[in-house]
Coordinates of C-alpha atoms and ligand atoms in Angstrom, one line a residue:
M19 CA 36.3 4.3 -10.2
R20 CA 33.4 3.1 -8.4
P21 CA 33.3 2.4 -4.9
P22 CA 33.3 -0.9 -3.9
D23 CA 30.3 -2.9 -3.3
R24 CA 31.7 -3.5 0.4
S25 CA 31.6 0.4 1.0
I26 CA 27.4 0.3 -0.3
E27 CA 26.9 -2.0 1.5
Q28 CA 27.6 -0.6 4.8
A29 CA 26.9 2.6 3.9
L30 CA 22.8 0.9 3.1
I31 CA 22.5 0.1 7.3
G32 CA 22.1 3.5 8.0
W33 CA 20.9 4.6 4.5
L34 CA 17.8 2.1 4.4
P35 CA 16.0 2.7 7.4
R36 CA 15.5 5.9 6.9
R37 CA 13.6 5.4 4.1
R38 CA 9.3 5.4 4.1
W39 CA 8.8 2.5 1.7
F40 CA 12.0 0.2 4.2
A41 CA 9.7 -2.6 5.9
G42 CA 11.3 -3.3 8.3
K43 CA 11.0 0.1 11.2
G44 CA 11.5 -0.9 14.6
R45 CA 14.4 -3.9 14.8
E46 CA 18.3 -3.2 14.0
V47 CA 19.9 -3.3 10.5
T48 CA 23.2 -5.8 10.8
G49 CA 24.2 -6.3 7.6
V50 CA 23.7 -5.6 4.2
E51 CA 24.6 -7.4 0.8
I52 CA 23.7 -7.2 -1.9
V53 CA 23.4 -10.1 -3.9
V54 CA 23.4 -9.1 -7.4
G55 CA 23.7 -5.7 -9.2
T56 CA 23.1 -5.8 -13.4
D57 CA 23.8 -2.6 -15.8
L58 CA 21.1 -1.0 -17.0
S59 CA 22.6 0.3 -20.7
A60 CA 20.8 3.4 -20.2
P61 CA 20.8 5.5 -22.9
A62 CA 22.3 7.8 -20.7
P63 CA 24.4 10.6 -20.9
E64 CA 28.2 9.8 -20.6
G65 CA 29.5 9.7 -17.0
L66 CA 26.1 8.3 -15.6
A67 CA 25.9 4.7 -15.5
L68 CA 22.7 2.9 -13.9
R69 CA 22.9 -0.6 -11.9
H70 CA 20.1 -2.1 -11.2
T71 CA 21.0 -3.8 -7.9
L72 CA 19.1 -6.9 -5.1
V73 CA 20.2 -6.2 -1.1
R74 CA 19.7 -8.9 1.1
V75 CA 19.1 -7.3 4.6
R76 CA 19.2 -9.0 7.9
Q77 CA 17.7 -7.8 10.6
D78 CA 18.8 -7.6 14.9
D79 CA 15.4 -10.4 15.4
G80 CA 16.7 -12.6 12.8
A81 CA 14.7 -11.5 9.8
S82 CA 16.6 -11.3 6.8
D83 CA 14.9 -9.8 3.2
L84 CA 15.0 -9.0 -0.4
Y85 CA 15.3 -5.5 -1.4
Q86 CA 15.3 -3.4 -4.6
L87 CA 16.9 -0.7 -5.4
L88 CA 18.1 1.7 -7.9
L89 CA 22.1 2.6 -7.7
G90 CA 23.3 5.5 -10.5
Y91 CA 26.3 6.4 -10.1
R92 CA 27.8 9.7 -11.5
N93 CA 31.5 12.0 -10.5
R94 CA 29.6 15.3 -9.4
L95 CA 26.3 15.2 -8.0
P96 CA 23.9 18.0 -9.1
D97 CA 22.4 20.0 -6.8
R98 CA 18.9 18.5 -7.1
L99 CA 19.5 14.9 -6.6
Q100 CA 21.8 15.1 -2.7
Y101 CA 19.2 14.1 -1.5
A102 CA 19.1 11.1 -3.1
E103 CA 23.0 10.5 -2.2
I104 CA 23.9 7.0 -0.3
L105 CA 27.4 7.2 0.0
A106 CA 30.9 9.6 -1.9
V107 CA 34.4 7.9 -2.5
D108 CA 37.0 9.7 -4.3
G109 CA 34.9 12.1 -6.2
M110 CA 32.6 9.0 -7.4
H111 CA 28.5 9.0 -5.8
V112 CA 26.2 6.6 -5.5
Y113 CA 22.8 7.0 -4.7
D114 CA 19.3 6.5 -5.5
A115 CA 18.7 6.2 -9.1
A116 CA 15.1 6.2 -8.6
H117 CA 14.7 10.4 -8.8
D118 CA 17.1 10.7 -11.5
P119 CA 15.3 11.2 -14.8
D120 CA 18.0 10.4 -16.8
L121 CA 18.4 7.1 -15.3
T122 CA 15.6 6.1 -15.1
Q123 CA 14.4 6.3 -19.1
V124 CA 15.8 3.0 -19.3
L125 CA 12.8 0.8 -18.0
L126 CA 10.3 2.6 -20.2
A127 CA 13.2 1.7 -23.5
D128 CA 13.6 -2.1 -21.9
L129 CA 9.6 -1.8 -21.5
A130 CA 9.0 -1.4 -25.0
S131 CA 11.4 -3.4 -26.4
E132 CA 10.6 -6.8 -24.6
A133 CA 14.4 -6.6 -23.4
S134 CA 16.2 -9.0 -21.8
V135 CA 19.1 -8.0 -19.5
G136 CA 20.7 -10.9 -17.6
P137 CA 18.5 -11.7 -14.4
L138 CA 16.1 -9.2 -15.6
S139 CA 13.0 -9.8 -18.1
F140 CA 10.0 -6.7 -19.5
H141 CA 6.7 -8.2 -20.3
R142 CA 4.5 -5.8 -22.1
V143 CA 1.3 -6.2 -21.8
P144 CA 0.2 -8.3 -25.6
G145 CA -1.5 -5.1 -27.3
A146 CA 0.2 -2.4 -25.0
E147 CA 2.5 -0.1 -26.8
V148 CA 5.2 1.7 -24.3
E149 CA 6.3 5.3 -25.2
T150 CA 9.5 6.0 -25.2
G151 CA 11.8 9.5 -23.9
L152 CA 9.5 10.4 -21.0
A153 CA 11.7 11.5 -18.1
S154 CA 10.4 10.7 -15.0
L155 CA 9.3 12.2 -11.6
A156 CA 9.2 10.2 -8.4
G157 CA 5.9 10.4 -6.1
T158 CA 6.0 12.2 -3.2
A159 CA 3.3 10.0 -1.3
E160 CA 3.6 7.6 1.5
Q161 CA 4.4 4.8 0.0
S162 CA 5.9 1.0 0.7
N163 CA 7.1 1.3 -2.7
T164 CA 8.9 3.3 -4.5
S165 CA 6.3 5.4 -7.9
L166 CA 7.8 6.9 -11.0
V167 CA 5.5 8.9 -13.6
F168 CA 6.8 9.6 -16.3
G169 CA 5.5 12.6 -18.5
E170 CA 1.8 12.0 -18.1
D171 CA 1.4 8.7 -19.2
Y172 CA 2.6 6.0 -16.9
I173 CA 2.9 5.4 -12.9
Y174 CA 6.1 2.7 -13.1
K175 CA 6.0 0.6 -9.8
L176 CA 9.0 -0.2 -8.4
F177 CA 8.7 -3.0 -5.4
R178 CA 11.1 -2.3 -2.6
R179 CA 10.7 -5.2 -0.4
I180 CA 10.7 -8.5 -3.0
T181 CA 9.1 -11.7 -2.4
P182 CA 9.4 -14.4 -4.8
G183 CA 6.6 -15.2 -6.6
V184 CA 5.2 -13.6 -8.6
N185 CA 3.8 -9.4 -6.8
P186 CA -0.4 -10.4 -6.3
D187 CA -1.2 -6.6 -7.5
L188 CA 0.6 -7.6 -10.6
E189 CA -1.3 -10.9 -10.1
L190 CA -4.4 -8.8 -10.1
N191 CA -4.1 -6.2 -12.5
L192 CA -3.4 -8.9 -14.9
A193 CA -7.0 -11.0 -14.5
L194 CA -9.0 -7.6 -14.0
T195 CA -7.6 -7.0 -17.0
N196 CA -8.2 -9.6 -18.9
A197 CA -12.1 -9.5 -16.7
G198 CA -11.9 -6.1 -19.1
C199 CA -12.7 -4.4 -15.3
A200 CA -12.9 -0.1 -15.4
H201 CA -12.5 0.2 -12.4
I202 CA -8.9 -0.6 -12.6
P203 CA -5.8 1.7 -14.6
R204 CA -5.0 0.4 -17.9
L205 CA -1.7 -2.1 -17.4
Y206 CA 1.0 -2.2 -19.8
G207 CA 3.5 -4.7 -18.6
W208 CA 6.1 -5.8 -15.5
V209 CA 9.5 -6.7 -15.0
D210 CA 10.9 -9.7 -13.4
M211 CA 13.9 -10.6 -12.3
R212 CA 15.4 -14.3 -11.6
I213 CA 17.0 -14.7 -8.6
E214 CA 19.3 -17.7 -7.6
E215 CA 21.0 -18.1 -4.4
D216 CA 21.6 -20.8 -2.1
A217 CA 21.6 -23.0 -5.9
E218 CA 18.4 -22.3 -5.5
E219 CA 16.9 -20.6 -8.9
R220 CA 13.4 -18.5 -8.9
H221 CA 11.3 -15.2 -10.1
A222 CA 10.2 -12.7 -8.2
T223 CA 8.2 -9.0 -9.6
V224 CA 10.0 -5.8 -9.4
G225 CA 7.9 -3.7 -11.4
M226 CA 4.9 -2.6 -13.0
L227 CA 4.3 0.3 -15.3
S228 CA 0.6 0.7 -16.0
E229 CA -2.0 4.1 -17.0
F230 CA -1.6 6.9 -14.9
L231 CA -4.7 8.7 -14.6
R232 CA -3.4 12.2 -14.1
T233 CA -6.4 14.8 -13.9
A234 CA -7.8 11.9 -11.0
S235 CA -8.0 12.5 -7.2
D236 CA -7.2 9.9 -4.8
G237 CA -10.5 9.1 -2.4
W238 CA -8.9 10.4 0.8
Q239 CA -7.8 14.5 -0.8
L240 CA -11.2 14.1 -1.7
A241 CA -12.8 12.5 1.8
T242 CA -10.7 14.8 4.1
T243 CA -11.5 17.9 1.6
S244 CA -15.2 17.2 2.7
V245 CA -14.2 16.3 6.8
R246 CA -12.4 19.5 6.2
D247 CA -15.2 21.5 4.9
L248 CA -18.3 19.7 7.7
Y249 CA -15.3 21.1 10.8
G250 CA -15.4 25.3 8.5
S251 CA -19.7 25.0 9.7
A252 CA -19.5 22.5 12.6
E253 CA -23.2 24.3 13.4
L254 CA -24.3 22.8 9.8
H255 CA -25.0 18.7 10.0
A256 CA -22.9 16.7 7.8
E257 CA -25.9 16.3 5.1
E258 CA -26.0 20.4 5.7
A259 CA -22.5 21.5 4.9
G260 CA -20.8 21.5 1.3
G261 CA -18.8 19.0 0.6
D262 CA -20.9 15.3 1.4
F263 CA -19.1 12.8 0.2
S264 CA -22.4 10.5 0.9
A265 CA -22.6 9.3 -2.8
E266 CA -19.0 9.3 -3.3
A267 CA -19.4 7.0 -1.0
R268 CA -22.2 5.2 -2.5
R269 CA -20.6 5.3 -5.7
L270 CA -17.4 3.2 -4.4
G271 CA -18.8 0.4 -2.3
T272 CA -20.8 -0.9 -5.7
A273 CA -17.4 0.0 -8.1
T274 CA -15.8 -2.3 -5.3
A275 CA -19.0 -5.0 -5.1
T276 CA -17.7 -4.8 -8.8
V277 CA -14.1 -5.9 -8.4
H278 CA -14.7 -8.7 -5.9
R279 CA -17.4 -10.6 -8.7
D280 CA -14.6 -10.2 -11.3
L281 CA -12.0 -10.8 -8.5
A282 CA -14.4 -14.3 -7.6
D283 CA -15.1 -14.5 -11.8
A284 CA -11.4 -15.1 -12.0
F285 CA -10.1 -16.7 -9.4
G286 CA -12.9 -18.7 -7.7
V287 CA -14.6 -19.3 -4.6
R288 CA -15.4 -21.4 -2.1
D289 CA -17.0 -22.6 1.4
A290 CA -14.6 -22.3 4.2
P291 CA -15.6 -25.3 6.9
A292 CA -16.0 -23.0 9.7
D293 CA -12.0 -23.7 11.0
V294 CA -10.8 -21.2 9.1
L295 CA -13.1 -18.9 11.0
R296 CA -11.3 -20.2 14.5
A297 CA -7.9 -20.3 12.6
A298 CA -8.8 -16.8 12.1
S299 CA -9.6 -16.0 15.3
A300 CA -7.1 -17.7 16.1
R301 CA -4.4 -15.0 14.4
M302 CA -6.4 -12.3 15.6
H303 CA -5.4 -13.2 19.2
E304 CA -2.0 -13.6 18.4
Q305 CA -1.7 -9.6 16.2
L306 CA -4.1 -8.0 18.9
E307 CA -1.1 -9.8 21.8
A308 CA 1.4 -8.4 19.8
A309 CA 0.3 -5.2 19.2
C310 CA -0.3 -4.8 23.3
T311 CA 3.2 -5.3 24.5
D312 CA 4.1 -2.8 21.7
V313 CA 1.8 -0.1 22.7
P314 CA 0.8 -0.6 25.7
E315 CA -2.0 2.5 25.2
L316 CA -3.9 -0.5 23.7
A317 CA -4.2 -2.8 27.0
P318 CA -7.7 -1.6 28.1
Y319 CA -9.5 -1.7 25.3
A320 CA -8.2 -5.5 25.2
A321 CA -10.7 -7.3 26.8
S322 CA -13.6 -6.0 24.3
I323 CA -11.4 -7.2 21.2
R324 CA -10.7 -10.4 22.7
A325 CA -14.8 -11.3 23.3
V326 CA -15.5 -10.5 19.7
Y327 CA -13.0 -12.7 18.1
A328 CA -14.0 -15.2 20.7
D329 CA -17.5 -15.0 18.8
L330 CA -16.0 -15.4 15.9
A331 CA -14.8 -18.7 16.5
E332 CA -18.5 -20.5 18.1
L333 CA -19.7 -19.2 14.7
D334 CA -19.9 -22.4 13.4
R335 CA -20.5 -22.0 10.1
P336 CA -18.6 -22.1 6.5
V337 CA -18.2 -18.7 4.5
P338 CA -17.4 -18.0 1.1
V339 CA -13.8 -16.9 0.4
Q340 CA -12.1 -15.5 -2.4
R341 CA -8.9 -13.0 -3.6
I342 CA -9.6 -9.9 -2.3
H343 CA -7.9 -6.6 -2.5
G344 CA -6.3 -7.4 1.2
D345 CA -5.0 -3.2 2.8
Y346 CA -8.2 -1.8 0.8
H347 CA -8.5 2.2 2.2
L348 CA -9.0 5.8 0.6
G349 CA -5.7 5.6 -0.2
Q350 CA -6.4 3.1 -3.0
V351 CA -9.1 4.5 -4.9
M352 CA -9.2 7.3 -6.9
R353 CA -11.9 9.2 -8.1
T354 CA -11.8 9.2 -12.6
D355 CA -14.2 11.1 -15.2
R356 CA -15.1 6.6 -16.2
G357 CA -16.1 6.4 -12.7
W358 CA -13.4 5.3 -8.6
V359 CA -10.6 3.1 -9.9
L360 CA -8.6 1.1 -7.6
L361 CA -5.3 0.5 -6.6
D362 CA -1.6 -1.1 -5.6
F363 CA -3.8 -4.9 -5.1
E364 CA -0.1 -5.6 -3.1
G365 CA -2.3 -6.5 0.5
E366 CA -1.2 -5.7 3.4
P367 CA 2.3 -4.7 3.7
A368 CA 3.6 -6.8 6.1
R369 CA 2.5 -9.8 5.3
T370 CA 3.3 -13.4 3.9
L371 CA 3.2 -13.2 0.3
A372 CA 1.1 -16.8 1.4
E373 CA -1.5 -14.4 3.2
R374 CA -1.4 -12.1 1.0
Q375 CA -2.5 -14.5 -1.5
A376 CA -4.8 -16.8 0.8
P377 CA -8.2 -16.5 -0.3
A378 CA -10.5 -13.9 2.2
H379 CA -14.1 -13.0 3.3
P380 CA -14.8 -10.1 0.7
L381 CA -16.0 -8.2 3.9
R382 CA -12.6 -7.4 4.2
D383 CA -12.4 -5.0 2.5
V384 CA -15.2 -3.5 3.2
A385 CA -14.5 -3.6 6.8
G386 CA -10.8 -1.9 6.0
M387 CA -12.7 0.7 3.9
L388 CA -15.2 1.3 6.2
R389 CA -12.2 2.3 8.7
S390 CA -10.6 4.5 6.8
F391 CA -13.3 6.6 6.9
E392 CA -13.4 6.9 10.9
Y393 CA -9.3 7.5 9.8
A394 CA -10.8 10.4 7.6
A395 CA -13.0 11.5 9.8
R396 CA -10.5 11.7 13.0
F397 CA -7.5 12.3 11.5
L398 CA -8.4 16.4 11.5
L399 CA -9.4 16.6 14.3
A400 CA -6.5 16.8 16.8
G401 CA -5.7 20.1 15.0
H402 CA -9.2 21.0 15.6
K403 CA -9.0 21.5 19.7
E404 CA -6.3 23.7 19.6
V405 CA -7.4 25.9 17.1
A406 CA -11.2 26.0 18.4
A407 CA -10.7 25.0 22.0
G408 CA -14.4 24.8 23.6
Q409 CA -15.5 22.8 20.0
S410 CA -14.1 19.6 21.3
E411 CA -16.8 17.5 21.9
L412 CA -19.0 19.3 19.4
L413 CA -16.3 18.3 16.4
E414 CA -16.6 14.4 17.8
A415 CA -19.7 14.3 17.1
R416 CA -19.6 16.2 13.5
A417 CA -16.9 13.5 13.3
R418 CA -19.3 10.4 14.0
E419 CA -21.4 12.2 12.0
W420 CA -20.1 12.0 9.1
A421 CA -18.0 9.0 9.1
D422 CA -21.5 7.2 10.2
R423 CA -23.2 8.9 7.1
N424 CA -20.3 7.6 4.6
R425 CA -19.9 4.5 5.9
S426 CA -23.5 3.6 5.4
A427 CA -23.1 4.8 2.1
F428 CA -20.7 3.1 1.4
C429 CA -22.6 -0.6 3.0
R430 CA -25.6 1.1 0.6
G431 CA -23.6 0.4 -2.7
Y432 CA -21.6 -2.7 -1.5
A433 CA -24.8 -4.3 -1.8
D434 CA -26.8 -3.0 -4.9
G435 CA -23.6 -3.6 -6.4
G436 CA -24.5 -7.1 -5.2
G437 CA -21.5 -7.6 -2.8
P438 CA -23.2 -10.3 0.9
D439 CA -25.3 -7.1 3.2
P440 CA -22.4 -5.8 5.2
G441 CA -25.5 -4.7 7.5
A442 CA -26.7 -8.7 7.5
H443 CA -22.4 -9.6 9.0
A444 CA -22.8 -7.7 12.1
L445 CA -20.2 -10.0 13.8
L446 CA -18.3 -11.1 10.8
L447 CA -17.4 -6.6 9.5
R448 CA -16.9 -6.3 14.0
A449 CA -14.7 -8.7 14.2
F450 CA -12.7 -7.8 11.0
E451 CA -12.8 -4.0 12.0
L452 CA -11.4 -5.0 15.0
D453 CA -8.4 -6.9 13.7
K454 CA -7.8 -3.3 10.7
A455 CA -8.3 -1.4 14.0
V456 CA -5.2 -3.2 15.7
Y457 CA -3.1 -3.6 12.6
E458 CA -3.2 0.4 11.9
V459 CA -2.6 1.1 16.0
L460 CA 0.8 -1.1 15.6
Y461 CA 1.5 0.4 11.7
E462 CA 1.4 3.6 13.1
A463 CA 3.6 2.9 16.0
R464 CA 6.2 1.1 14.0
N465 CA 5.8 4.0 10.9
R466 CA 4.2 6.9 11.9
P467 CA 4.2 7.3 15.8
S468 CA 2.4 11.0 15.1
W469 CA -0.9 8.9 13.5
L470 CA -1.4 6.4 16.7
H471 CA -3.8 9.1 18.8
V472 CA -5.8 8.3 15.1
P473 CA -6.7 4.3 14.9
L474 CA -6.2 5.1 19.3
G475 CA -9.6 7.0 19.0
S476 CA -12.2 5.1 17.5
L477 CA -11.5 2.2 19.8
P478 CA -13.9 3.5 22.6
H479 CA -16.4 3.5 19.6
L480 CA -15.4 0.5 18.6
T481 CA -15.0 -1.3 21.0
T482 CA -18.7 0.1 22.9
Ligands
LIG412 N1 -2.3 4.5 -11.9 C1 -2.2 5.9 -10.7 N2 -2.8 6.5 -11.6 C2 -2.2 8.4 -10.5 N3 -2.0 8.0 -9.9 C3 -1.3 6.7 -9.4 C4 -1.6 5.6 -9.3 N4 -1.1 4.3 -8.8 C5 -1.1 5.0 -7.9 N5 -1.2 6.2 -7.6 C6 -0.7 7.2 -6.2 O1 1.0 6.7 -5.5 C7 0.2 6.5 -4.7 C8 0.9 4.6 -3.9 O2 0.4 4.2 -5.1 P1 0.7 2.4 -4.7 O3 0.1 1.1 -5.4 O4 -0.6 2.7 -3.5 O5 1.3 2.0 -3.9 P2 2.1 1.6 -2.6 O6 2.1 -0.3 -2.5 O7 3.8 1.9 -2.6 O8 1.8 1.7 -1.3 C9 -1.7 6.1 -4.5 O9 -1.9 6.2 -3.0 C10 -1.9 7.2 -5.5 O10 -2.1 8.9 -4.7
LIG413 O1 -0.9 2.3 1.3 P1 -0.1 1.0 1.4 O2 0.0 -0.2 1.3 O3 1.5 1.0 1.7 O4 -0.9 0.6 3.2 C1 -0.1 1.1 4.6 O5 -0.1 2.5 4.7 C2 -1.1 2.9 4.8 C3 -1.6 5.1 4.8 O6 -0.4 5.2 4.3 C4 -2.3 2.5 6.1 O7 -3.5 3.3 6.2 C5 -3.3 3.5 7.0 O8 -4.1 5.5 6.9 C6 -4.5 6.1 6.1 C7 -4.3 7.2 5.6 O9 -3.1 7.7 5.5 C8 -6.3 5.4 6.2 O10 -6.9 5.6 4.4 C9 -6.2 3.6 6.5 O11 -8.0 3.4 6.9 C10 -5.1 3.3 7.6 O12 -5.8 2.2 7.9 C11 -2.6 1.1 5.7 O13 -3.6 0.0 6.5 C12 -0.9 0.0 5.8 O14 -0.3 -0.6 5.9

């Protein structure tokens, strides 16, 4: 017998906030309600069941969000799945079935056959074949969603926070697929869900199946390996150390410009009037004030940051805007044998769908990646200071050198690829970088407090 929904909802109040992908951190969960549960007829062994579940989560600030869960039901929960348990009642275990390859196979089977099950409809990209019967492994990366790797072939992104509408990750991947862009993983299919609430019918993207880049390394790993290499021989300059990353940074810049051009071709570019910059500046101010309230360590830099935002508001000229990546950093790019590939076009997870879909200046993405070079250079510093006391100034200088070298290389590559020359738009770039750094301060305070020193540590340099 399955436990009643009420017991599951109660258990989810404590379980959800502890998930890495839960987007409402820092606010209390006051209620969870199962909006719709759909049994997926898994080609699963006897005694197992899979229920696709959409829940509404209410929080103490009045926010109310939808989340997607795959609930597994078993009479006996094997040791390997204990960590995924949500509750057990009268010998029946309810758990996060994203971690259970016996159950997740149904996703591939339904994509392969383009099934429709209750409110869920599974779609294949025209011409794409999907092989079934592969076992999945849930990714261990720091993620806003949950990714399931099937065999060595596919990666299925199970979107966690669900916003009605087409998810920009799917929207942009589909457009880039149609444009024949080489800098994205091959897209195989997606899952759409009909959501009926308050007599209203809406649709949302709840899953996406892409090529798993099995031989690729992500940009963050490659960049931090290069930084580690440099810190290991701190007497050398960045260009002398073995693992110099700058040629890769330059190629990454060029790939970024190519993707921006494809997005511009697919969705268009328009000249936004000057008041768009005033509105952007106002939003930046708002985020800064919110961040200063939550993170008082930001206060000493606030006046300098405000001055840059004020200059931006005064920049009285139209700016070209287009669809962009929106949350661009080294963890979102992978180096494959066919060059750099860009992932995760969802935009910043904390923003509304309308904000994430809004056209923006492409240098916002450039600023995101430039911040990421700072992150890669700075994130190892703290540990190193303990090991090599007295060397901290030298390592700080090396961090600066590494970041500057790779930032310049990326910008050169971006301009080579036909993007607007970052060097010719210093104020825009500075404002975008500061805005990103403020976002990161908030993001780290809410999600990874032990990383807060990384964005805070780069503020003295950014504000001088
Ligand atoms: N197509 C892919 N091939 C290989 N690894 C991938 C692929 N897509 C994502 N990943 C890995 O999963 C991580 C998280 O993916 P991402 O799309 O950024 O998810 P999220 O939206 O949850 O942050 C990436 O940093 C990368 O390491
Ligand atoms: O990848 P996500 O869409 O989940 O993006 C969020 O999480 C990122 C961290 O996982 C965060 O990125 C920040 O940390 C990165 C290193 O882990 C660094 O490369 C980025 O430059 C830095 O912004 C991202 O901001 C957040 O939206």
